[in-house]
Coordinates of C-alpha atoms in Angstrom, one line a residue:
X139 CA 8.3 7.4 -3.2
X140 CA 8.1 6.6 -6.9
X141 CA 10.6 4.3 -7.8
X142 CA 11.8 3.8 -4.2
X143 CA 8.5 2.7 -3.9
X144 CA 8.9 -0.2 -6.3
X145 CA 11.9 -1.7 -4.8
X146 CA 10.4 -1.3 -1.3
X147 CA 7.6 -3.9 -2.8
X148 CA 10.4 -6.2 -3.7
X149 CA 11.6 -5.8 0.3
X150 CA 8.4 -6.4 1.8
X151 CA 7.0 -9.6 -0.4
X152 CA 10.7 -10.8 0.0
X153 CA 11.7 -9.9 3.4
X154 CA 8.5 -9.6 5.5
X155 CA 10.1 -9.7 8.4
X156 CA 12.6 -6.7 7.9
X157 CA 9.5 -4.1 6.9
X158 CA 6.8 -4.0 10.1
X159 CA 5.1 -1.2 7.9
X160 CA 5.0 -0.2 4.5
X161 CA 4.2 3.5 2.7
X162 CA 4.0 3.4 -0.9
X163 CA 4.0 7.2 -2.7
X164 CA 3.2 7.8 -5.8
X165 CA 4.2 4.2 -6.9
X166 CA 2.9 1.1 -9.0
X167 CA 2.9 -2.2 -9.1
X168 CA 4.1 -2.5 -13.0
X169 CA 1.2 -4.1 -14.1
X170 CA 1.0 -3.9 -18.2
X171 CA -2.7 -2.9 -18.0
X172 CA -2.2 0.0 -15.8
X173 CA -2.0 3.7 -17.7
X174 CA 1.3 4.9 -18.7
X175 CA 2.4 8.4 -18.7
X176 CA 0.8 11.6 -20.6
X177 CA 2.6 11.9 -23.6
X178 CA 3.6 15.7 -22.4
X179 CA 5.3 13.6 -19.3
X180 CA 7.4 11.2 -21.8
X181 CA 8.4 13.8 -24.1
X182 CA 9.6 15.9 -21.1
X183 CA 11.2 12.7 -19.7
X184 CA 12.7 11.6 -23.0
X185 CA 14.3 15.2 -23.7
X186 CA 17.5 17.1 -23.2
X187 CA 18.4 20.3 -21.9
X188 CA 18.4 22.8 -24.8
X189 CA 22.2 23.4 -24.7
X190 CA 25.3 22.9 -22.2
X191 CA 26.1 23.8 -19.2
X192 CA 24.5 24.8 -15.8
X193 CA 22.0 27.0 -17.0
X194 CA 20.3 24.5 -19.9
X195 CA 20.5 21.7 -17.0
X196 CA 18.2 23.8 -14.6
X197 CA 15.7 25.0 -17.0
X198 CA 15.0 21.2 -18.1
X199 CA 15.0 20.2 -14.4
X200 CA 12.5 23.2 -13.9
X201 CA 10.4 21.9 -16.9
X202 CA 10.1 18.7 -16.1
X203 CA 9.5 19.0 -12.2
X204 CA 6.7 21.7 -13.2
X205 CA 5.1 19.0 -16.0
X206 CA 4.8 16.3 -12.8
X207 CA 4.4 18.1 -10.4
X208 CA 0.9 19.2 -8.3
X209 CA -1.9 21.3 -10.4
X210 CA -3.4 22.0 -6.9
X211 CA -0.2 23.1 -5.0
X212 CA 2.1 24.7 -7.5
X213 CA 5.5 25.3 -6.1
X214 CA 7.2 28.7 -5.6
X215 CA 9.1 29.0 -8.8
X216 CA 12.4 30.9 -7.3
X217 CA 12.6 27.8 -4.8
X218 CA 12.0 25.4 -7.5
X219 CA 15.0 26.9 -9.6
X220 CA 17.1 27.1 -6.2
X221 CA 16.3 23.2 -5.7
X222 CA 17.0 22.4 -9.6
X223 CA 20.3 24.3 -9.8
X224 CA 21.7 22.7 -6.2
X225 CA 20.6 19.0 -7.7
X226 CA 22.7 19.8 -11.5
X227 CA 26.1 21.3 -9.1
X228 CA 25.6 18.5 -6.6
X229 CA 25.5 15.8 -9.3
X230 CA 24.8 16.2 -12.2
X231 CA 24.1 12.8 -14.2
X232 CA 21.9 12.4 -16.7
X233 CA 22.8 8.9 -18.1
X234 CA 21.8 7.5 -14.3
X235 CA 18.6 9.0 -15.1
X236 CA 18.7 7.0 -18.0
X237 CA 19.4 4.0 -16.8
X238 CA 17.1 4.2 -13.9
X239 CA 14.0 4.8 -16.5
X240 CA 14.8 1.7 -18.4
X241 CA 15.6 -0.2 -14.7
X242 CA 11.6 0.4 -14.1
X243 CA 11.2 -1.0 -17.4
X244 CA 13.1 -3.6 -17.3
X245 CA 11.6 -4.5 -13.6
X246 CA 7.7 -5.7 -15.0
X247 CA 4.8 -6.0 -13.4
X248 CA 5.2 -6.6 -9.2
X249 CA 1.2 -7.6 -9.0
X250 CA 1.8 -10.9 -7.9
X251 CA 4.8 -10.3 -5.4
X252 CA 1.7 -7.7 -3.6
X253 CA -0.1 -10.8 -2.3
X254 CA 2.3 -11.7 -0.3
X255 CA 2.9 -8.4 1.6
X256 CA 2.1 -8.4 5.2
X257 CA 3.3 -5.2 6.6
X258 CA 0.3 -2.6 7.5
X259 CA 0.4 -0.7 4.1
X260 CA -0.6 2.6 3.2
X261 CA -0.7 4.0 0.0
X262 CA -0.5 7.7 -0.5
X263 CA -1.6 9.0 -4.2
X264 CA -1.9 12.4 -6.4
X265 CA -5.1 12.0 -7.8
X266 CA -3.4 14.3 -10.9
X267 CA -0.3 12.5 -11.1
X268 CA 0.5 12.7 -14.5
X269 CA 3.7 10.5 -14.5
X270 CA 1.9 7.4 -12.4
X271 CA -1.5 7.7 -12.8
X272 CA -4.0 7.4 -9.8
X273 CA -5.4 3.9 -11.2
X274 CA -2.0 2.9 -10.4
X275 CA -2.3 3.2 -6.9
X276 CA -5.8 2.2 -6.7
X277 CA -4.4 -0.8 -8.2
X278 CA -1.8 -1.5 -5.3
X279 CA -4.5 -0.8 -3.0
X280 CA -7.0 -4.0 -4.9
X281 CA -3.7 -6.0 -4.3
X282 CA -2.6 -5.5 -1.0
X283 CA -4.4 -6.6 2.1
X284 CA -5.5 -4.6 4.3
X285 CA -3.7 -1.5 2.4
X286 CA -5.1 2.0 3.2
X287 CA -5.2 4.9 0.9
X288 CA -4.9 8.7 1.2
X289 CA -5.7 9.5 -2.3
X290 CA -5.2 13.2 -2.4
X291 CA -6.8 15.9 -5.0
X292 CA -5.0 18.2 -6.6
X293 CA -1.4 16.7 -6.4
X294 CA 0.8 15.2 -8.9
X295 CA 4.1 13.7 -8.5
X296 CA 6.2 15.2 -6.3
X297 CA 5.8 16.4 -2.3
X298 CA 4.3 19.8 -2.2
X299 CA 5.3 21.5 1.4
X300 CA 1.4 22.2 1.9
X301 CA 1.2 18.7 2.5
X302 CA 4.5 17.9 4.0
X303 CA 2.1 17.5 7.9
X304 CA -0.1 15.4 5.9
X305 CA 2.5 12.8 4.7
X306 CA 4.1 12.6 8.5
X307 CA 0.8 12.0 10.1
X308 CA -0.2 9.3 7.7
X309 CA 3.3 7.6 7.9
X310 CA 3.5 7.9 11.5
X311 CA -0.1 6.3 12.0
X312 CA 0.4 3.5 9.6
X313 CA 3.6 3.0 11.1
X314 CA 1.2 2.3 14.7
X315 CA -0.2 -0.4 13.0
X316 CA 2.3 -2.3 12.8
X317 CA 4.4 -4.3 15.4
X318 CA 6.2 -2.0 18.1
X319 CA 10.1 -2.0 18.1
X320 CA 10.5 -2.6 21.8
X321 CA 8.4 -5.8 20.8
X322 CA 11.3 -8.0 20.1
X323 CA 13.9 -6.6 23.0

C-alpha cells in the first residue's frame, strides 16, 4: 500500500515474471499532473511532535493518522493511541520518515513504466483519501491494462478493520486471475 505500492510498480514493469498478480492501495503512479496532498495533510506531514519524549511522539502519530485516515470508518481512538504509542517504543525514527517522503519525490512520475505491466492488476482506492487523491488511482487504472478497481467511498488512507474482509476478497480474487503456482512445478 502507499508507497509499497510504488516500488511494487517498479517490480512488476521490471520483473514481469516474478509478480503473477499485482494489488495497488492507495498508490500513484507519480505523474506531475496528478493532485497533490490537502494542505492540512502536508502541514501535518511536514510537522513535529509538540515537545520530547513518548507522549509528544503519539499525539503527532495520533494527529496525523486521524488527518489521513477514513471520514467514513473513523477508527476507535483508544486503539489508535495503543497502535501509535507501540510504533514510537518499537522504533521510533523520524528522520526515516523523512527520508522516505523525499525518496517518493525523488522517484518521478512511473506513468510510462505502467504500460508495460502484465500481471492481473487491481487497484483498490479511498474515494476521500486525502494524502493520494482518488484521481490518482483512477490514473493507474487509464494506464494499466486490464487493471480493475475497487474504488471505495468513505475511506481515506489507511486500512480501516470494517473493510479488512473486503481487502482479502479482492486480493484473493485478483490473485485468481493470474497464473496458478502449481503451473510451473
Amino acid at each position: 500500500a502507499s508507497m509499497g505500492g510504488m516500488i511494487a510498480q517498479h517490480l512488476a514493469a521490471q520483473a514481469p515474471q516474478r509478480v503473477a498478480s499485482l494489488t495497488l492501495m492507495m498508490t500513484t503512479s507519480g505523474a506531475r499532473a496528478l493532485p497533490r496532498p490537502s494542505w492540512a495533510v502536508q502541514r501535518t506531514l511536514l510537522s513535529r511532535p509538540r515537545g520530547p519524549g513518548t507522549n509528544a511522539a503519539v499525539d503527532w502519530i495520533v494527529h496525523m493518522l486521524r488527518t489521513i485516515g477514513s471520514p467514513g470508518y473513523p477508527p476507535d481512538l483508544q486503539a489508535l493511541r495503543a497502535r501509535a504509542l507501540e510504533s514510537v517504543q518499537r522504533a521510533w525514527h523520524p528522520a526515516g520518515s523523512a527520508r522516505q517522503l523525499l525518496a517518493i519525490v525523488a522517484d518521478g512520475d512511473r506513468t510510462p513504466l505502467l504500460q508495460r505491466i502484465t500481471a492481473p492488476t487491481r487497484i483498490v482506492h479511498g474515494m476521500a483519501d486525502p494524502l493520494v487523491p482518488l484521481a490518482c488511482g483512477q490514473h493507474l487504472a487509464q494506464h494499466i491494462a486490464r487493471a480493475e478497481t475497487d474504488f471505495i467511498p468513505g475511506m481515506g488512507h489507511d486500512l480501516p478493520d470494517a473493510l479488512l474482509e473486503r481487502f482479502a476478497q479482492g486480493i484473493a480474487h485478483n490473485a485468481g486471475r493470474g497464473p496458478s503456482a502449481l503451473s510451473g512445478l
